[in-house]
């Protein structure tokens, strides 16, 4: 017996984990600095950790009130109705829910190249097809309506990432609005704001009042430090918010995840520290790395190093894990996540040593 033909599907390539690399190198994972997955180097905040502890004895029952509370709190924050907040298992879950709600078999989505691989994976899981628009290195990966429209051909969903992973470039909300007005009526523009907490650029959620063809995805995995819990959400226009009930996997966001997310939303100090550290680290990486880098609105910096696989390997040998961007289609670039001040300083030294070794 065999599953259906899965040859068109490709596995997700995550940043390498500290334990995995430590085992391979015979090192203690505690001695590794992992800057390959854009996680929060401070981890979760104390309020979230306390909520996780308090929830432990109550995980014997299905999550219900916590999910309602989280949707209501987020609706309050974004000044929309609770029905417009689709709480999902990670932002990846939100991408799946939008695929489920929008794609008929054979429908096409338009995704950025380079870009986040799950857009195309989710479309293919839902029997959709994939086309790409290019973000060009020669233009510093600039994102404008024309970069998308040059490739646009009536796709059902257009994905934007801002700040963009892995380049850090941003899409101005006015330009997103212009794009949404220039695409055909049946095209949904999905704005992935996984890293929006790290930039001052306003959220595209403000566009939802006047546009029923824009949806925004957000996550608790990055700035809120809850990647291990898998909580994200989409904010969608009121006109079709009710589709959630028809595409939601029952109880997909866990009790622990929802409670931790609720607590994290009240922990302004932790978010502030996180963003402040990332801004410092972003500047430090750009100032000190011996390689060309790009301006970034996220908690990471893209650097052009020549042979990314060799540099990432040499860096890893020295105890710092960075992301080789070959799987993003950028074999000359690495992406370095913002660490703590100590971790970021160490990363700069180690990457510069690795560069010297590889380029020697
Ligand atoms: C990390 C990331 C996500 C989603 O992460 P989840 O952990 O599933 O919430 C979505 N989009 C981009 C571009 C990301 O980098």
Short mmCIF file of C-alpha atoms and ligand atoms in Angstrom, two decimals:
data_model
loop_
_atom_site.label_atom_id
_atom_site.label_comp_id
_atom_site.label_asym_id
_atom_site.label_seq_id
_atom_site.Cartn_x
_atom_site.Cartn_y
_atom_site.Cartn_z
CA UNK A 1 0.00 0.00 0.00
CA UNK A 2 1.18 3.52 -0.81
CA UNK A 3 -0.09 7.06 -0.19
CA UNK A 4 -1.23 9.11 -3.19
CA UNK A 5 1.45 10.50 -5.53
CA UNK A 6 3.30 12.98 -3.31
CA UNK A 7 6.15 13.71 -5.71
CA UNK A 8 4.97 17.30 -6.30
CA UNK A 9 5.17 18.02 -2.56
CA UNK A 10 8.46 18.94 -0.94
CA UNK A 11 9.31 18.71 2.75
CA UNK A 12 9.74 21.91 4.79
CA UNK A 13 13.43 22.64 5.51
CA UNK A 14 13.63 24.22 8.98
CA UNK A 15 16.62 26.01 10.45
CA UNK A 16 18.84 23.43 12.16
CA UNK A 17 18.08 22.73 15.83
CA UNK A 18 20.65 23.09 18.61
CA UNK A 19 20.23 19.52 19.84
CA UNK A 20 20.55 18.06 16.37
CA UNK A 21 23.76 19.99 15.66
CA UNK A 22 25.17 19.33 19.14
CA UNK A 23 24.77 15.58 18.71
CA UNK A 24 26.47 15.71 15.33
CA UNK A 25 29.42 17.73 16.67
CA UNK A 26 29.62 15.95 20.04
CA UNK A 27 28.97 19.28 21.79
CA UNK A 28 26.75 20.33 24.69
CA UNK A 29 23.64 22.05 23.19
CA UNK A 30 24.06 24.73 25.88
CA UNK A 31 27.34 25.78 24.24
CA UNK A 32 25.64 26.45 20.90
CA UNK A 33 24.13 29.78 19.89
CA UNK A 34 21.18 29.05 17.64
CA UNK A 35 20.47 31.93 15.28
CA UNK A 36 18.89 29.97 12.45
CA UNK A 37 15.12 30.12 13.04
CA UNK A 38 14.36 33.74 14.03
CA UNK A 39 13.23 32.65 17.48
CA UNK A 40 13.15 34.99 20.47
CA UNK A 41 16.58 34.69 22.14
CA UNK A 42 14.96 35.62 25.48
CA UNK A 43 12.42 32.80 25.12
CA UNK A 44 8.90 33.27 26.46
CA UNK A 45 8.18 36.03 28.96
CA UNK A 46 7.64 35.30 32.66
CA UNK A 47 3.88 35.88 32.44
CA UNK A 48 3.52 33.29 29.67
CA UNK A 49 5.63 30.77 31.60
CA UNK A 50 3.44 31.28 34.67
CA UNK A 51 0.28 30.79 32.57
CA UNK A 52 1.70 27.55 31.15
CA UNK A 53 2.38 26.26 34.68
CA UNK A 54 -1.06 27.22 35.90
CA UNK A 55 -2.73 25.56 32.94
CA UNK A 56 -0.95 22.21 33.33
CA UNK A 57 -3.49 20.63 35.73
CA UNK A 58 -6.37 21.70 33.44
CA UNK A 59 -5.32 20.13 30.15
CA UNK A 60 -7.67 17.18 30.60
CA UNK A 61 -10.54 19.10 28.99
CA UNK A 62 -10.95 20.52 25.48
CA UNK A 63 -10.02 24.19 25.06
CA UNK A 64 -13.05 26.39 24.62
CA UNK A 65 -13.20 29.48 26.84
CA UNK A 66 -9.49 30.16 26.34
CA UNK A 67 -9.94 30.22 22.57
CA UNK A 68 -12.92 32.60 22.84
CA UNK A 69 -11.00 34.81 25.27
CA UNK A 70 -8.00 34.99 22.95
CA UNK A 71 -10.08 35.90 19.89
CA UNK A 72 -11.84 38.58 21.94
CA UNK A 73 -8.63 40.03 23.30
CA UNK A 74 -7.08 40.17 19.84
CA UNK A 75 -10.25 41.72 18.40
CA UNK A 76 -10.07 44.37 21.07
CA UNK A 77 -6.44 45.02 20.25
CA UNK A 78 -7.05 45.29 16.50
CA UNK A 79 -10.40 47.05 16.77
CA UNK A 80 -12.32 44.41 14.85
CA UNK A 81 -14.95 41.79 15.74
CA UNK A 82 -13.94 38.50 17.44
CA UNK A 83 -15.28 36.64 14.40
CA UNK A 84 -12.64 38.32 12.25
CA UNK A 85 -9.86 36.72 14.31
CA UNK A 86 -9.16 33.17 13.17
CA UNK A 87 -7.04 31.58 15.91
CA UNK A 88 -4.92 28.83 14.37
CA UNK A 89 -2.10 26.36 15.14
CA UNK A 90 0.77 28.73 14.31
CA UNK A 91 0.58 31.22 11.46
CA UNK A 92 1.29 28.21 9.23
CA UNK A 93 -2.12 26.97 10.37
CA UNK A 94 -3.62 30.29 9.26
CA UNK A 95 -2.14 29.78 5.78
CA UNK A 96 -3.77 26.34 5.67
CA UNK A 97 -7.12 27.71 6.78
CA UNK A 98 -7.01 30.35 4.04
CA UNK A 99 -6.10 27.64 1.50
CA UNK A 100 -9.02 25.54 2.69
CA UNK A 101 -11.40 28.48 2.47
CA UNK A 102 -10.24 29.81 -0.92
CA UNK A 103 -8.68 27.15 -3.13
CA UNK A 104 -10.58 24.88 -5.45
CA UNK A 105 -8.45 22.12 -7.02
CA UNK A 106 -6.21 23.61 -9.72
CA UNK A 107 -6.48 27.20 -8.43
CA UNK A 108 -3.19 29.07 -8.53
CA UNK A 109 -1.40 31.10 -5.84
CA UNK A 110 1.35 33.66 -6.44
CA UNK A 111 4.26 33.59 -3.96
CA UNK A 112 7.52 35.54 -3.55
CA UNK A 113 10.84 34.07 -4.74
CA UNK A 114 12.92 34.03 -2.61
CA UNK A 115 10.34 33.45 0.06
CA UNK A 116 8.80 31.45 2.83
CA UNK A 117 8.28 27.90 1.60
CA UNK A 118 5.05 27.11 3.40
CA UNK A 119 2.90 29.26 1.06
CA UNK A 120 3.58 26.91 -1.81
CA UNK A 121 3.42 23.82 0.37
CA UNK A 122 0.01 24.75 1.75
CA UNK A 123 -1.32 25.46 -1.75
CA UNK A 124 -0.11 22.09 -3.01
CA UNK A 125 -1.58 20.24 0.00
CA UNK A 126 -4.87 21.78 -1.01
CA UNK A 127 -4.51 20.67 -4.64
CA UNK A 128 -3.56 24.14 -5.82
CA UNK A 129 -0.85 25.29 -8.25
CA UNK A 130 1.97 27.72 -7.61
CA UNK A 131 3.44 30.66 -9.55
CA UNK A 132 6.15 33.03 -8.31
CA UNK A 133 7.09 36.71 -8.47
CA UNK A 134 10.74 37.68 -8.19
CA UNK A 135 12.22 39.89 -5.52
CA UNK A 136 15.48 40.94 -7.15
CA UNK A 137 18.78 41.17 -5.37
CA UNK A 138 19.76 43.93 -7.82
CA UNK A 139 16.81 45.98 -6.45
CA UNK A 140 17.67 45.09 -2.83
CA UNK A 141 14.61 42.80 -2.83
CA UNK A 142 12.32 45.85 -3.04
CA UNK A 143 8.61 45.11 -2.72
CA UNK A 144 6.24 47.28 -4.76
CA UNK A 145 2.90 46.68 -6.51
CA UNK A 146 4.81 46.29 -9.78
CA UNK A 147 7.15 43.56 -8.48
CA UNK A 148 3.99 41.53 -7.90
CA UNK A 149 1.94 42.69 -10.88
CA UNK A 150 4.76 41.93 -13.36
CA UNK A 151 4.11 38.25 -12.64
CA UNK A 152 0.42 38.38 -11.69
CA UNK A 153 -1.96 36.44 -13.90
CA UNK A 154 -5.29 36.30 -12.08
CA UNK A 155 -4.14 34.03 -9.23
CA UNK A 156 -6.65 33.22 -6.50
CA UNK A 157 -4.28 34.16 -3.67
CA UNK A 158 -1.28 36.53 -3.73
CA UNK A 159 1.12 36.20 -0.79
CA UNK A 160 3.11 39.16 0.54
CA UNK A 161 5.56 38.91 3.45
CA UNK A 162 6.40 42.08 5.33
CA UNK A 163 8.95 42.31 6.82
CA UNK A 164 10.07 39.73 4.29
CA UNK A 165 11.78 36.47 5.29
CA UNK A 166 14.66 36.00 4.53
CA UNK A 167 15.60 39.43 3.09
CA UNK A 168 14.08 41.84 5.66
CA UNK A 169 12.54 44.15 3.02
CA UNK A 170 9.16 45.73 3.66
CA UNK A 171 5.94 46.44 1.75
CA UNK A 172 4.42 49.84 2.46
CA UNK A 173 0.72 49.61 3.53
CA UNK A 174 -0.26 52.23 0.92
CA UNK A 175 1.38 50.07 -1.74
CA UNK A 176 -0.48 47.02 -0.42
CA UNK A 177 -3.72 48.94 -0.72
CA UNK A 178 -2.82 49.98 -4.29
CA UNK A 179 -2.02 46.36 -5.15
CA UNK A 180 -5.31 45.09 -3.70
CA UNK A 181 -7.13 47.61 -5.92
CA UNK A 182 -5.24 46.56 -9.05
CA UNK A 183 -5.70 42.79 -8.82
CA UNK A 184 -8.90 41.14 -10.06
CA UNK A 185 -11.94 40.88 -7.79
CA UNK A 186 -11.52 37.16 -7.12
CA UNK A 187 -7.91 37.56 -5.87
CA UNK A 188 -7.23 37.52 -2.13
CA UNK A 189 -4.10 39.38 -0.96
CA UNK A 190 -2.65 37.66 2.11
CA UNK A 191 -0.18 39.78 4.08
CA UNK A 192 2.09 37.65 6.28
CA UNK A 193 3.18 39.83 9.19
CA UNK A 194 5.11 37.20 11.18
CA UNK A 195 7.78 39.81 12.02
CA UNK A 196 5.66 42.97 12.21
CA UNK A 197 6.41 43.61 15.90
CA UNK A 198 10.02 44.45 14.92
CA UNK A 199 9.16 47.34 12.60
CA UNK A 200 7.43 50.71 12.96
CA UNK A 201 5.59 50.27 9.66
CA UNK A 202 1.83 50.09 10.43
CA UNK A 203 0.01 46.77 10.07
CA UNK A 204 -2.06 46.05 6.96
CA UNK A 205 -4.89 45.11 9.35
CA UNK A 206 -5.97 48.75 9.02
CA UNK A 207 -6.94 48.03 5.39
CA UNK A 208 -9.60 45.49 6.35
CA UNK A 209 -12.22 48.13 7.12
CA UNK A 210 -12.40 49.17 3.48
CA UNK A 211 -11.18 46.05 1.64
CA UNK A 212 -12.78 42.61 1.70
CA UNK A 213 -9.96 41.06 -0.34
CA UNK A 214 -7.09 41.43 2.15
CA UNK A 215 -6.26 39.10 5.07
CA UNK A 216 -3.35 39.40 7.50
CA UNK A 217 -1.57 36.59 9.34
CA UNK A 218 0.34 37.02 12.61
CA UNK A 219 2.07 34.67 15.06
CA UNK A 220 3.07 34.20 18.69
CA UNK A 221 6.15 32.24 17.54
CA UNK A 222 8.53 35.11 16.93
CA UNK A 223 8.39 38.28 19.06
CA UNK A 224 6.25 36.59 21.75
CA UNK A 225 8.70 33.71 22.12
CA UNK A 226 6.09 30.92 21.96
CA UNK A 227 7.26 29.01 18.86
CA UNK A 228 7.03 25.67 20.67
CA UNK A 229 3.35 26.16 21.47
CA UNK A 230 2.06 26.77 17.92
CA UNK A 231 -0.34 29.69 18.17
CA UNK A 232 -1.03 32.15 15.37
CA UNK A 233 -4.02 33.86 13.81
CA UNK A 234 -5.41 35.51 10.73
CA UNK A 235 -7.40 38.74 10.79
CA UNK A 236 -9.93 38.63 7.96
CA UNK A 237 -12.63 40.97 6.57
CA UNK A 238 -15.99 40.84 8.27
CA UNK A 239 -17.67 39.88 4.97
CA UNK A 240 -16.33 36.33 5.01
CA UNK A 241 -15.21 35.91 8.61
CA UNK A 242 -17.87 33.23 9.14
CA UNK A 243 -16.01 30.78 6.87
CA UNK A 244 -13.79 29.95 9.86
CA UNK A 245 -16.41 27.66 11.41
CA UNK A 246 -16.40 25.59 8.20
CA UNK A 247 -12.63 25.20 7.80
CA UNK A 248 -11.44 25.02 11.42
CA UNK A 249 -9.99 21.77 12.73
CA UNK A 250 -11.81 21.35 16.07
CA UNK A 251 -9.76 22.67 19.01
CA UNK A 252 -6.70 23.21 16.78
CA UNK A 253 -5.11 25.82 19.08
CA UNK A 254 -4.34 24.17 22.43
CA UNK A 255 -5.45 25.22 25.91
CA UNK A 256 -1.85 25.81 26.99
CA UNK A 257 -1.13 27.77 23.81
CA UNK A 258 -4.17 30.03 24.13
CA UNK A 259 -3.53 30.70 27.85
CA UNK A 260 0.13 31.50 27.22
CA UNK A 261 -0.79 33.79 24.31
CA UNK A 262 -3.32 35.64 26.49
CA UNK A 263 -0.67 36.18 29.15
CA UNK A 264 1.95 37.21 26.58
CA UNK A 265 -0.37 39.90 25.19
CA UNK A 266 -0.38 41.57 28.62
CA UNK A 267 3.39 41.37 29.07
CA UNK A 268 4.43 44.64 27.43
CA UNK A 269 7.81 44.61 29.18
CA UNK A 270 8.88 41.35 27.58
CA UNK A 271 7.81 42.48 24.12
CA UNK A 272 9.61 45.79 24.57
CA UNK A 273 12.84 44.12 25.71
CA UNK A 274 12.60 41.70 22.80
CA UNK A 275 12.13 44.40 20.18
CA UNK A 276 14.80 46.64 21.69
CA UNK A 277 17.36 43.82 21.70
CA UNK A 278 16.51 42.89 18.12
CA UNK A 279 16.94 46.46 16.93
CA UNK A 280 20.29 46.70 18.59
CA UNK A 281 21.34 43.31 17.17
CA UNK A 282 20.17 44.19 13.68
CA UNK A 283 22.33 47.32 13.68
CA UNK A 284 25.28 45.48 15.22
CA UNK A 285 25.16 42.74 12.59
CA UNK A 286 24.94 45.29 9.79
CA UNK A 287 27.80 47.37 11.21
CA UNK A 288 30.18 44.56 12.13
CA UNK A 289 29.77 41.63 9.72
CA UNK A 290 32.54 41.52 7.11
CA UNK A 291 29.99 40.98 4.33
CA UNK A 292 27.38 43.04 2.47
CA UNK A 293 24.04 43.00 4.31
CA UNK A 294 20.54 44.32 3.65
CA UNK A 295 18.39 46.63 5.71
CA UNK A 296 15.92 44.54 7.72
CA UNK A 297 12.58 45.22 9.37
CA UNK A 298 12.68 41.80 11.06
CA UNK A 299 14.71 40.10 13.79
CA UNK A 300 17.31 38.84 11.33
CA UNK A 301 19.82 40.10 8.79
CA UNK A 302 20.62 38.66 5.38
CA UNK A 303 24.33 38.68 4.49
CA UNK A 304 26.03 37.89 1.18
CA UNK A 305 28.92 35.56 1.93
CA UNK A 306 29.73 33.79 -1.36
CA UNK A 307 29.42 30.09 -0.58
CA UNK A 308 26.64 30.05 2.03
CA UNK A 309 26.81 26.29 2.64
CA UNK A 310 30.53 26.46 3.39
CA UNK A 311 30.23 29.52 5.61
CA UNK A 312 27.26 28.08 7.53
CA UNK A 313 29.23 24.87 8.07
CA UNK A 314 32.35 26.71 9.25
CA UNK A 315 30.19 28.86 11.55
CA UNK A 316 28.48 25.83 13.00
CA UNK A 317 31.80 24.16 13.75
CA UNK A 318 32.55 27.19 15.90
CA UNK A 319 29.30 26.81 17.83
CA UNK A 320 26.95 29.29 16.13
CA UNK A 321 24.10 28.05 13.94
CA UNK A 322 23.00 30.38 11.15
CA UNK A 323 20.68 29.76 8.22
CA UNK A 324 22.17 28.78 4.88
CA UNK A 325 19.69 30.38 2.45
CA UNK A 326 20.28 27.92 -0.39
CA UNK A 327 16.83 26.40 0.25
CA UNK A 328 15.35 29.90 -0.25
CA UNK A 329 17.10 30.09 -3.63
CA UNK A 330 19.93 32.31 -2.32
CA UNK A 331 22.99 30.04 -2.29
CA UNK A 332 25.32 33.03 -1.72
CA UNK A 333 23.53 34.26 1.41
CA UNK A 334 23.16 33.40 5.06
CA UNK A 335 20.48 34.71 7.38
CA UNK A 336 21.55 35.51 10.93
CA UNK A 337 18.80 35.88 13.54
CA UNK A 338 19.09 38.60 16.17
CA UNK A 339 20.35 37.05 19.39
CA UNK A 340 20.89 38.45 22.85
CA UNK A 341 23.62 41.09 22.98
CA UNK A 342 26.10 38.43 24.05
CA UNK A 343 24.90 35.91 21.45
CA UNK A 344 24.96 38.48 18.67
CA UNK A 345 28.50 39.62 19.50
CA UNK A 346 29.61 36.00 19.49
CA UNK A 347 27.87 35.45 16.15
CA UNK A 348 29.67 38.40 14.57
CA UNK A 349 33.07 37.11 15.69
CA UNK A 350 32.35 33.56 14.61
CA UNK A 351 30.84 34.46 11.21
CA UNK A 352 33.77 36.79 10.48
CA UNK A 353 36.24 34.01 11.39
CA UNK A 354 34.32 31.57 9.20
CA UNK A 355 34.33 34.06 6.33
CA UNK A 356 38.09 34.49 6.64
CA UNK A 357 38.54 30.71 6.62
CA UNK A 358 36.28 30.04 3.63
CA UNK A 359 37.58 32.97 1.60
CA UNK A 360 41.26 32.14 2.36
C1 LIG B 1 8.02 31.93 11.15
C2 LIG B 1 7.17 32.34 10.02
C3 LIG B 1 5.80 32.06 9.97
C4 LIG B 1 5.00 31.24 10.90
O1 LIG B 1 5.37 30.64 11.93
P1 LIG B 1 4.44 29.82 12.89
O2 LIG B 1 5.41 29.31 13.87
O3 LIG B 1 3.73 28.77 12.11
O4 LIG B 1 3.46 30.79 13.49
C5 LIG B 1 5.06 32.53 8.91
N1 LIG B 1 5.61 33.25 7.95
C6 LIG B 1 6.91 33.55 7.96
C7 LIG B 1 7.46 34.35 6.85
C8 LIG B 1 7.73 33.09 8.98
O5 LIG B 1 9.03 33.36 8.93
#
